[in-house]
C-alpha cells in the first residue's frame, strides 16, 4: 500500500493534472464504470467553504445538500468536520442521521414533503422544516399537535428573481414551484391558526444551481432580509440556500468562495438583527472530488465522425444528456496524436453522449477514460435504464484506503 499512498490522487482542474496511477490500480480490483471520490478534495472544499464564511464574520452553519451526493463515507467525513445537512426526503433524512449528521443541523427542504416524512422530521426534532406552501405549514402544525411537539419552521421565500442558469435548475421566480411569495408569508405569519405547534425560526431562499453570476443571489438575499425585517419576531437564522457554481470547463468563471461570502455578508447585513447564516451547498463541496471512470468497449468511424464507445452510459451519469452539461474527459493513456472524438455510451438514445469533439488519443478496448467533476449529481441521479446496474462508488480516504 505504500506505493499507492505516494500516488494519492491529485487533481487540478485547469491543468488537468490528474495522477492516474491510483485509478490504474483501482481498475485492477473493481469493474468499470464506477465513481471514485477523493476524501482529500472533499475535505479541502468543505473546509474552504466553512472557513471563508467565518473569515467574513458570519455565524455560519454549512448544511451539505445531500441530494448532490449521498455516499455514506462522504457524508461521514463531512459529519466529522462539523457539517449539517440539507435534505429533501425521508430517505435522505435517514441517510444523514446514519452518517452522524446531527438532527439539530438538518434542514428539510422540498415542495412535496409527505405526512410520513414530516412525522419522521418531528420525531427527530430537526433544525427546521423549510416550508414551501401554506398547506404544508398547516399539515406540520396539525402533525406536531398530534405528537404534542413544537415544529421549528422556516419559510422558503420565493424572491421573484431570475437566476442566470439552465432553465431546469432555476428556482427563484414566481412561475417556479418553489417557495412562498413575501406577501403570503406576511399574511400567514399573523394568522394564529398555523402557529399553535410551530415556531418560526428562519427564512430561506434558494434560487438555482450552478450559479456563476451572483447578482440574482444578492437580490434574493436582500429580498429575504427585507421580508424578515417585517416579521413580528426576530429570526434565529437566514438560510441563503446553495447554488454556487463550479468551473466545469476552462471557459466557466465561477466566483471564488471568498467573493461569494463577501456578497452574502453584505446582503445579510440588510437584516437588522444578528442572525445565524445557514448555507446549503452541494455542488461546490462535492463536484470536484468525484471522478466517473469508464472503460472503452470499442471505437467506430462514421465518415469523419469518430465515436469512442464506453461502458458507462447516461443511466450512470446523466448531466450531459439532461442539461447539455460540459465535463472534462481525461484519457487514461497518452499514446501520441490527438484526434477529435465523441465519447458515447451503450444506451439506445442519441442523448447518451458524454462529450463531443474532444481531442483524445486513440484508445483501444479496456483503456479507460475519466469524466471529471462528477461528485455532485452524478451517482445520485443514476438509474437502471436499459436494465443496467447502477455504478459502484469507491471512496479513496486520506490514508489511501479504498472504501466501497
Ligand atoms: N438547497 C436547495 C433547496 C436545493 O434545491 C438545492 C439544489 C441545493 C440547496 C444545492 O444546490 P447546489 O449548491 O448543489 O447548486 N441535478 C442538477 C442540480 C439540481 C439542483 C437541485 N437543487 C445538476 O446536475 O446540475
CSV table of C-alpha atoms and ligand atoms in Angstrom, one decimal:
chain,number,residue,atom,x,y,z
A,1,UNK,CA,0.0,0.0,0.0
A,2,UNK,CA,2.9,2.3,0.5
A,3,UNK,CA,3.4,2.8,-3.2
A,4,UNK,CA,-0.2,3.6,-3.5
A,5,UNK,CA,-0.1,6.2,-0.7
A,6,UNK,CA,2.6,8.0,-2.6
A,7,UNK,CA,0.4,8.1,-5.7
A,8,UNK,CA,-2.5,9.8,-3.9
A,9,UNK,CA,-5.0,11.2,-6.3
A,10,UNK,CA,-4.2,14.8,-7.1
A,11,UNK,CA,-6.2,16.9,-9.4
A,12,UNK,CA,-6.1,20.4,-10.5
A,13,UNK,CA,-8.8,21.4,-12.9
A,14,UNK,CA,-7.4,23.8,-15.4
A,15,UNK,CA,-4.1,21.9,-15.8
A,16,UNK,CA,-5.9,18.6,-15.8
A,17,UNK,CA,-3.2,17.4,-13.6
A,18,UNK,CA,-4.8,14.1,-12.6
A,19,UNK,CA,-2.4,11.5,-11.3
A,20,UNK,CA,-3.8,8.4,-13.0
A,21,UNK,CA,-1.7,5.8,-11.2
A,22,UNK,CA,-4.3,5.2,-8.4
A,23,UNK,CA,-7.0,4.7,-11.0
A,24,UNK,CA,-5.0,2.1,-12.8
A,25,UNK,CA,-4.5,0.3,-9.5
A,26,UNK,CA,-8.2,0.6,-8.7
A,27,UNK,CA,-9.3,-0.6,-12.1
A,28,UNK,CA,-7.5,-3.9,-11.5
A,29,UNK,CA,-9.7,-4.5,-8.5
A,30,UNK,CA,-13.1,-3.1,-9.5
A,31,UNK,CA,-15.1,-3.3,-12.7
A,32,UNK,CA,-15.9,-0.1,-14.6
A,33,UNK,CA,-17.9,2.0,-14.7
A,34,UNK,CA,-17.5,3.4,-11.2
A,35,UNK,CA,-17.4,6.7,-9.3
A,36,UNK,CA,-14.3,7.5,-7.4
A,37,UNK,CA,-14.4,10.1,-4.7
A,38,UNK,CA,-11.3,11.7,-3.1
A,39,UNK,CA,-11.7,12.5,0.6
A,40,UNK,CA,-8.8,14.9,0.3
A,41,UNK,CA,-10.5,17.1,-2.2
A,42,UNK,CA,-13.9,16.8,-0.5
A,43,UNK,CA,-12.5,18.0,2.8
A,44,UNK,CA,-10.5,20.8,1.2
A,45,UNK,CA,-13.7,22.0,-0.4
A,46,UNK,CA,-15.7,21.8,2.7
A,47,UNK,CA,-13.1,23.5,4.9
A,48,UNK,CA,-12.5,26.3,2.5
A,49,UNK,CA,-16.3,27.0,2.3
A,50,UNK,CA,-16.7,27.0,6.1
A,51,UNK,CA,-13.5,28.9,6.9
A,52,UNK,CA,-14.3,31.6,4.3
A,53,UNK,CA,-17.7,32.1,5.9
A,54,UNK,CA,-16.0,32.5,9.3
A,55,UNK,CA,-13.3,34.8,8.0
A,56,UNK,CA,-16.1,37.0,6.7
A,57,UNK,CA,-17.6,37.2,10.2
A,58,UNK,CA,-20.6,35.1,9.5
A,59,UNK,CA,-22.1,33.0,12.2
A,60,UNK,CA,-22.3,30.1,9.8
A,61,UNK,CA,-23.8,26.6,9.6
A,62,UNK,CA,-23.0,24.7,6.4
A,63,UNK,CA,-25.7,22.1,5.7
A,64,UNK,CA,-24.5,20.0,2.8
A,65,UNK,CA,-27.1,19.3,0.1
A,66,UNK,CA,-27.4,15.5,0.4
A,67,UNK,CA,-29.2,15.3,-3.0
A,68,UNK,CA,-25.9,16.1,-4.6
A,69,UNK,CA,-24.1,13.1,-3.1
A,70,UNK,CA,-25.4,10.7,-0.5
A,71,UNK,CA,-22.4,8.3,-0.3
A,72,UNK,CA,-22.1,7.1,3.3
A,73,UNK,CA,-18.4,7.6,3.6
A,74,UNK,CA,-18.6,11.1,2.1
A,75,UNK,CA,-21.4,12.0,4.5
A,76,UNK,CA,-19.5,10.6,7.4
A,77,UNK,CA,-16.4,12.7,6.5
A,78,UNK,CA,-18.5,15.8,6.4
A,79,UNK,CA,-20.2,15.0,9.7
A,80,UNK,CA,-16.7,14.6,11.3
A,81,UNK,CA,-15.9,18.1,10.1
A,82,UNK,CA,-19.0,19.5,11.7
A,83,UNK,CA,-21.3,19.9,8.7
A,84,UNK,CA,-25.1,19.8,8.8
A,85,UNK,CA,-27.4,18.6,6.1
A,86,UNK,CA,-30.0,19.9,3.7
A,87,UNK,CA,-32.3,17.1,2.9
A,88,UNK,CA,-35.4,16.7,0.7
A,89,UNK,CA,-36.8,13.3,1.6
A,90,UNK,CA,-37.2,10.8,4.4
A,91,UNK,CA,-34.6,8.6,2.7
A,92,UNK,CA,-32.1,11.5,2.8
A,93,UNK,CA,-33.0,12.2,6.4
A,94,UNK,CA,-32.3,8.6,7.5
A,95,UNK,CA,-29.0,8.6,5.5
A,96,UNK,CA,-27.9,11.8,7.1
A,97,UNK,CA,-28.6,10.7,10.6
A,98,UNK,CA,-27.0,7.3,10.0
A,99,UNK,CA,-23.8,9.0,8.8
A,100,UNK,CA,-23.7,11.1,12.0
A,101,UNK,CA,-25.0,14.4,10.7
A,102,UNK,CA,-27.0,15.6,13.8
A,103,UNK,CA,-30.7,16.4,13.7
A,104,UNK,CA,-30.1,19.8,15.1
A,105,UNK,CA,-28.1,20.7,12.0
A,106,UNK,CA,-30.6,19.3,9.5
A,107,UNK,CA,-32.9,21.5,7.4
A,108,UNK,CA,-35.7,19.8,5.4
A,109,UNK,CA,-36.5,21.5,2.0
A,110,UNK,CA,-38.9,20.4,-0.8
A,111,UNK,CA,-42.4,21.2,-2.1
A,112,UNK,CA,-43.9,17.8,-1.5
A,113,UNK,CA,-43.0,16.6,1.9
A,114,UNK,CA,-45.3,13.7,2.8
A,115,UNK,CA,-47.1,13.1,6.1
A,116,UNK,CA,-44.7,10.3,7.0
A,117,UNK,CA,-41.6,12.4,6.1
A,118,UNK,CA,-42.9,15.2,8.3
A,119,UNK,CA,-43.6,12.8,11.2
A,120,UNK,CA,-40.0,11.5,10.9
A,121,UNK,CA,-38.6,15.0,11.0
A,122,UNK,CA,-40.7,15.8,14.0
A,123,UNK,CA,-39.7,12.7,15.8
A,124,UNK,CA,-36.0,13.6,15.2
A,125,UNK,CA,-36.6,17.3,16.1
A,126,UNK,CA,-34.7,18.6,13.1
A,127,UNK,CA,-33.4,22.2,13.0
A,128,UNK,CA,-36.1,23.3,10.6
A,129,UNK,CA,-38.7,22.4,8.1
A,130,UNK,CA,-38.2,24.8,5.2
A,131,UNK,CA,-41.8,25.3,4.4
A,132,UNK,CA,-42.8,25.8,0.8
A,133,UNK,CA,-46.6,26.3,1.0
A,134,UNK,CA,-49.2,27.4,3.4
A,135,UNK,CA,-50.9,23.9,3.1
A,136,UNK,CA,-47.6,22.3,4.2
A,137,UNK,CA,-47.4,24.6,7.2
A,138,UNK,CA,-51.0,23.7,8.1
A,139,UNK,CA,-50.1,19.9,8.0
A,140,UNK,CA,-46.9,20.4,10.0
A,141,UNK,CA,-48.8,22.2,12.7
A,142,UNK,CA,-51.5,19.5,12.8
A,143,UNK,CA,-49.0,16.6,13.0
A,144,UNK,CA,-46.9,18.4,15.6
A,145,UNK,CA,-50.1,18.9,17.7
A,146,UNK,CA,-50.8,15.2,17.5
A,147,UNK,CA,-47.3,14.4,18.8
A,148,UNK,CA,-47.6,17.2,21.4
A,149,UNK,CA,-44.4,18.7,19.9
A,150,UNK,CA,-43.4,22.1,18.5
A,151,UNK,CA,-42.0,22.1,15.0
A,152,UNK,CA,-39.4,24.6,14.1
A,153,UNK,CA,-40.1,26.0,10.7
A,154,UNK,CA,-38.6,28.4,8.2
A,155,UNK,CA,-40.4,29.9,5.3
A,156,UNK,CA,-38.8,29.4,2.0
A,157,UNK,CA,-39.3,32.7,0.3
A,158,UNK,CA,-39.8,32.8,-3.5
A,159,UNK,CA,-37.9,36.0,-4.1
A,160,UNK,CA,-39.1,36.6,-7.6
A,161,UNK,CA,-35.6,36.8,-9.2
A,162,UNK,CA,-34.2,35.4,-12.4
A,163,UNK,CA,-31.2,33.3,-11.8
A,164,UNK,CA,-28.9,33.0,-14.8
A,165,UNK,CA,-28.5,29.3,-15.2
A,166,UNK,CA,-30.0,26.3,-17.1
A,167,UNK,CA,-33.8,26.6,-17.1
A,168,UNK,CA,-34.2,23.2,-15.4
A,169,UNK,CA,-32.3,24.3,-12.3
A,170,UNK,CA,-33.5,27.9,-11.9
A,171,UNK,CA,-35.9,28.0,-9.0
A,172,UNK,CA,-36.3,31.6,-7.8
A,173,UNK,CA,-39.2,33.1,-9.8
A,174,UNK,CA,-42.9,33.1,-9.2
A,175,UNK,CA,-43.5,30.7,-12.2
A,176,UNK,CA,-41.4,28.1,-10.4
A,177,UNK,CA,-43.0,25.7,-7.9
A,178,UNK,CA,-40.7,26.7,-5.1
A,179,UNK,CA,-41.2,28.8,-2.0
A,180,UNK,CA,-43.9,31.3,-0.9
A,181,UNK,CA,-44.2,34.9,-2.0
A,182,UNK,CA,-43.4,37.6,0.6
A,183,UNK,CA,-46.9,38.9,0.8
A,184,UNK,CA,-48.3,35.4,1.5
A,185,UNK,CA,-45.6,34.9,4.2
A,186,UNK,CA,-46.5,38.1,5.9
A,187,UNK,CA,-50.2,37.2,5.8
A,188,UNK,CA,-49.6,33.7,7.2
A,189,UNK,CA,-47.3,34.8,10.0
A,190,UNK,CA,-50.1,36.8,11.5
A,191,UNK,CA,-52.7,34.1,11.2
A,192,UNK,CA,-52.9,32.3,14.6
A,193,UNK,CA,-54.4,29.0,13.2
A,194,UNK,CA,-51.0,27.9,11.9
A,195,UNK,CA,-48.9,28.5,14.9
A,196,UNK,CA,-50.2,26.5,17.9
A,197,UNK,CA,-47.5,23.8,17.5
A,198,UNK,CA,-45.0,25.5,15.2
A,199,UNK,CA,-42.3,28.1,15.8
A,200,UNK,CA,-41.0,30.4,13.1
A,201,UNK,CA,-37.2,30.2,13.4
A,202,UNK,CA,-35.9,31.2,10.0
A,203,UNK,CA,-36.3,32.3,6.4
A,204,UNK,CA,-34.7,30.6,3.5
A,205,UNK,CA,-34.1,31.3,-0.2
A,206,UNK,CA,-32.6,29.1,-2.9
A,207,UNK,CA,-32.8,30.4,-6.5
A,208,UNK,CA,-31.0,27.8,-8.5
A,209,UNK,CA,-27.9,25.8,-9.1
A,210,UNK,CA,-24.6,26.2,-11.0
A,211,UNK,CA,-24.7,29.9,-10.5
A,212,UNK,CA,-21.8,31.8,-11.8
A,213,UNK,CA,-23.3,35.3,-11.8
A,214,UNK,CA,-24.3,36.3,-8.3
A,215,UNK,CA,-26.5,39.4,-9.0
A,216,UNK,CA,-29.7,37.5,-8.5
A,217,UNK,CA,-28.4,35.7,-5.4
A,218,UNK,CA,-27.7,39.1,-3.8
A,219,UNK,CA,-31.1,40.4,-4.8
A,220,UNK,CA,-32.8,37.3,-3.4
A,221,UNK,CA,-31.0,37.5,0.0
A,222,UNK,CA,-31.8,41.2,0.3
A,223,UNK,CA,-35.4,40.4,-0.5
A,224,UNK,CA,-35.3,37.8,2.2
A,225,UNK,CA,-33.9,40.3,4.7
A,226,UNK,CA,-36.5,42.9,3.8
A,227,UNK,CA,-39.2,40.3,4.4
A,228,UNK,CA,-37.5,39.3,7.7
A,229,UNK,CA,-37.5,42.9,8.9
A,230,UNK,CA,-41.3,42.9,8.6
A,231,UNK,CA,-41.8,39.8,10.7
A,232,UNK,CA,-43.1,40.2,14.2
A,233,UNK,CA,-40.3,38.2,15.9
A,234,UNK,CA,-36.6,38.1,15.4
A,235,UNK,CA,-35.3,35.0,13.4
A,236,UNK,CA,-32.7,32.6,14.6
A,237,UNK,CA,-31.3,32.1,11.0
A,238,UNK,CA,-31.4,33.2,7.4
A,239,UNK,CA,-30.8,30.3,5.1
A,240,UNK,CA,-29.2,31.5,1.9
A,241,UNK,CA,-29.5,28.1,0.1
A,242,UNK,CA,-26.9,26.6,-2.2
A,243,UNK,CA,-26.2,27.2,-5.8
A,244,UNK,CA,-22.6,28.4,-6.1
A,245,UNK,CA,-21.3,27.1,-9.4
A,246,UNK,CA,-18.1,25.3,-10.2
A,247,UNK,CA,-15.7,25.6,-13.1
A,248,UNK,CA,-16.6,22.6,-15.2
A,249,UNK,CA,-14.7,24.0,-18.1
A,250,UNK,CA,-11.8,26.5,-18.5
A,251,UNK,CA,-14.4,28.9,-20.0
A,252,UNK,CA,-16.6,28.9,-16.9
A,253,UNK,CA,-15.7,31.6,-14.3
A,254,UNK,CA,-17.5,30.7,-11.1
A,255,UNK,CA,-16.9,33.2,-8.3
A,256,UNK,CA,-14.3,32.4,-5.6
A,257,UNK,CA,-15.7,31.3,-2.3
A,258,UNK,CA,-14.3,34.4,-0.8
A,259,UNK,CA,-16.2,36.6,-3.3
A,260,UNK,CA,-19.4,34.7,-2.6
A,261,UNK,CA,-19.0,35.0,1.2
A,262,UNK,CA,-18.4,38.8,1.0
A,263,UNK,CA,-21.5,39.1,-1.1
A,264,UNK,CA,-23.5,37.0,1.3
A,265,UNK,CA,-22.2,39.0,4.3
A,266,UNK,CA,-23.1,42.3,2.7
A,267,UNK,CA,-26.6,41.1,1.7
A,268,UNK,CA,-27.4,39.6,5.1
A,269,UNK,CA,-26.5,42.8,6.8
A,270,UNK,CA,-29.8,44.1,5.4
A,271,UNK,CA,-31.4,42.2,8.2
A,272,UNK,CA,-31.5,44.5,11.2
A,273,UNK,CA,-30.7,41.8,13.8
A,274,UNK,CA,-27.8,39.4,14.5
A,275,UNK,CA,-28.6,36.2,12.8
A,276,UNK,CA,-27.0,32.8,12.0
A,277,UNK,CA,-26.4,32.2,8.3
A,278,UNK,CA,-27.2,28.7,7.0
A,279,UNK,CA,-25.7,27.6,3.7
A,280,UNK,CA,-26.9,24.6,1.7
A,281,UNK,CA,-24.1,24.0,-0.8
A,282,UNK,CA,-23.9,20.7,-2.7
A,283,UNK,CA,-22.1,21.1,-5.9
A,284,UNK,CA,-19.3,23.4,-4.7
A,285,UNK,CA,-18.4,20.8,-2.0
A,286,UNK,CA,-18.8,17.6,-3.9
A,287,UNK,CA,-18.4,18.1,-7.6
A,288,UNK,CA,-14.6,18.3,-7.9
A,289,UNK,CA,-14.0,15.3,-5.5
A,290,UNK,CA,-15.7,12.9,-7.9
A,291,UNK,CA,-14.4,11.1,-11.0
A,292,UNK,CA,-16.5,8.8,-13.2
A,293,UNK,CA,-14.3,6.1,-14.5
A,294,UNK,CA,-15.4,4.2,-17.6
A,295,UNK,CA,-13.6,1.8,-20.0
A,296,UNK,CA,-13.5,1.7,-23.7
A,297,UNK,CA,-15.6,-1.0,-25.4
A,298,UNK,CA,-14.8,-0.1,-29.0
A,299,UNK,CA,-14.5,2.8,-31.4
A,300,UNK,CA,-16.0,3.4,-34.8
A,301,UNK,CA,-15.9,5.9,-37.6
A,302,UNK,CA,-18.9,7.4,-39.4
A,303,UNK,CA,-17.2,9.3,-42.3
A,304,UNK,CA,-15.3,12.0,-40.4
A,305,UNK,CA,-17.0,11.4,-37.0
A,306,UNK,CA,-15.1,9.3,-34.6
A,307,UNK,CA,-17.0,7.6,-31.7
A,308,UNK,CA,-15.5,6.2,-28.7
A,309,UNK,CA,-18.0,3.8,-27.1
A,310,UNK,CA,-17.5,3.3,-23.4
A,311,UNK,CA,-19.1,1.1,-20.8
A,312,UNK,CA,-20.7,3.9,-18.8
A,313,UNK,CA,-24.0,5.3,-20.0
A,314,UNK,CA,-26.5,8.1,-19.4
A,315,UNK,CA,-28.1,5.9,-16.8
A,316,UNK,CA,-24.8,6.2,-14.8
A,317,UNK,CA,-24.1,9.9,-15.4
A,318,UNK,CA,-26.9,11.9,-16.9
A,319,UNK,CA,-25.8,15.6,-16.6
A,320,UNK,CA,-24.5,15.9,-20.2
A,321,UNK,CA,-27.7,14.3,-21.6
A,322,UNK,CA,-30.1,16.2,-19.4
A,323,UNK,CA,-28.5,19.7,-19.2
A,324,UNK,CA,-26.1,19.7,-22.0
A,325,UNK,CA,-23.5,19.9,-19.3
A,326,UNK,CA,-19.8,20.1,-20.1
A,327,UNK,CA,-17.4,17.9,-18.2
A,328,UNK,CA,-13.7,17.4,-18.9
A,329,UNK,CA,-12.8,14.0,-20.3
A,330,UNK,CA,-9.4,12.7,-19.5
A,331,UNK,CA,-7.8,9.8,-21.3
A,332,UNK,CA,-6.2,7.1,-19.1
A,333,UNK,CA,-3.4,6.6,-21.7
A,334,UNK,CA,-1.5,9.1,-23.7
A,335,UNK,CA,-0.1,7.4,-26.7
A,336,UNK,CA,0.6,10.0,-29.2
A,337,UNK,CA,-1.6,12.1,-31.6
A,338,UNK,CA,-4.9,13.6,-30.5
A,339,UNK,CA,-7.9,13.1,-32.6
A,340,UNK,CA,-11.4,14.7,-32.5
A,341,UNK,CA,-13.7,12.2,-30.7
A,342,UNK,CA,-17.3,11.9,-29.4
A,343,UNK,CA,-17.5,9.9,-26.2
A,344,UNK,CA,-20.7,7.9,-26.1
A,345,UNK,CA,-22.3,5.2,-24.0
A,346,UNK,CA,-24.1,1.9,-25.0
A,347,UNK,CA,-27.6,3.1,-24.4
A,348,UNK,CA,-30.2,3.3,-27.2
A,349,UNK,CA,-30.6,7.1,-27.3
A,350,UNK,CA,-28.6,9.7,-29.2
A,351,UNK,CA,-28.6,11.7,-25.9
A,352,UNK,CA,-26.4,9.0,-24.5
A,353,UNK,CA,-23.3,11.1,-25.1
A,354,UNK,CA,-20.8,12.4,-22.5
A,355,UNK,CA,-18.9,14.8,-24.7
A,356,UNK,CA,-18.5,15.8,-28.4
A,357,UNK,CA,-15.5,17.0,-30.4
A,358,UNK,CA,-12.9,16.3,-27.7
A,359,UNK,CA,-9.2,15.9,-28.6
A,360,UNK,CA,-8.3,12.4,-27.3
A,361,UNK,CA,-5.6,9.9,-28.1
A,362,UNK,CA,-6.6,6.8,-30.0
A,363,UNK,CA,-7.8,4.5,-27.3
A,364,UNK,CA,-8.5,0.8,-27.5
A,365,UNK,CA,-10.6,-1.9,-25.8
A,366,UNK,CA,-10.2,-1.7,-22.0
A,367,UNK,CA,-8.4,1.6,-21.9
A,368,UNK,CA,-10.2,3.9,-19.5
A,369,UNK,CA,-11.4,7.5,-19.6
A,370,UNK,CA,-12.2,9.7,-16.6
A,371,UNK,CA,-15.1,12.1,-16.6
A,372,UNK,CA,-14.1,14.9,-14.2
A,373,UNK,CA,-16.1,16.9,-11.6
A,374,UNK,CA,-18.8,14.2,-11.3
A,375,UNK,CA,-19.0,14.1,-7.5
A,376,UNK,CA,-22.2,16.2,-7.4
A,377,UNK,CA,-25.5,15.0,-9.1
A,378,UNK,CA,-23.6,12.0,-10.6
A,379,UNK,CA,-24.4,8.8,-8.7
A,380,UNK,CA,-27.5,10.3,-7.0
A,381,UNK,CA,-29.1,10.8,-10.4
A,382,UNK,CA,-28.1,7.4,-11.8
A,383,UNK,CA,-30.8,4.9,-12.8
A,384,UNK,CA,-31.2,1.3,-14.1
A,385,UNK,CA,-32.4,2.5,-17.5
A,386,UNK,CA,-31.9,-0.3,-20.1
A,387,UNK,CA,-31.9,-2.7,-17.2
A,388,UNK,CA,-28.3,-1.8,-16.4
A,389,UNK,CA,-26.7,-1.9,-12.9
A,390,UNK,CA,-26.0,1.3,-11.2
A,391,UNK,CA,-22.3,2.1,-10.9
A,392,UNK,CA,-20.5,1.4,-7.7
A,393,UNK,CA,-18.9,4.2,-5.7
A,394,UNK,CA,-15.4,4.0,-4.3
A,395,UNK,CA,-14.2,6.4,-1.6
A,396,UNK,CA,-10.5,7.0,-1.5
A,397,UNK,CA,-9.6,8.0,2.0
A,398,UNK,CA,-6.9,10.4,3.1
A,399,UNK,CA,-4.8,7.4,4.0
A,400,UNK,CA,-5.1,5.9,0.6
A,401,UNK,CA,-7.6,3.2,1.6
A,402,UNK,CA,-10.5,2.3,-0.7
A,403,UNK,CA,-14.0,2.1,0.8
A,404,UNK,CA,-16.9,0.7,-1.2
B,1,LIG,N1,-30.8,23.8,-1.5
B,1,LIG,C1,-31.9,23.5,-2.2
B,1,LIG,C2,-33.2,23.9,-1.6
B,1,LIG,C3,-31.8,22.9,-3.4
B,1,LIG,O1,-32.9,22.7,-4.2
B,1,LIG,C4,-30.5,22.6,-3.9
B,1,LIG,C5,-30.3,22.0,-5.3
B,1,LIG,C6,-29.4,22.9,-3.1
B,1,LIG,C7,-29.6,23.5,-1.9
B,1,LIG,C8,-28.0,22.6,-3.6
B,1,LIG,O2,-27.6,23.3,-4.7
B,1,LIG,P1,-26.1,23.3,-5.2
B,1,LIG,O3,-25.2,24.0,-4.2
B,1,LIG,O4,-25.7,21.9,-5.3
B,1,LIG,O5,-26.2,24.0,-6.5
B,1,LIG,N2,-29.3,18.0,-10.9
B,1,LIG,C9,-28.9,19.3,-11.2
B,1,LIG,C10,-28.8,20.2,-10.0
B,1,LIG,C11,-30.2,20.3,-9.2
B,1,LIG,C12,-30.1,21.2,-8.0
B,1,LIG,C13,-31.3,21.0,-7.2
B,1,LIG,N3,-31.3,21.7,-6.0
B,1,LIG,C14,-27.5,19.3,-11.9
B,1,LIG,O6,-26.9,18.2,-12.0
B,1,LIG,O7,-27.0,20.3,-12.3
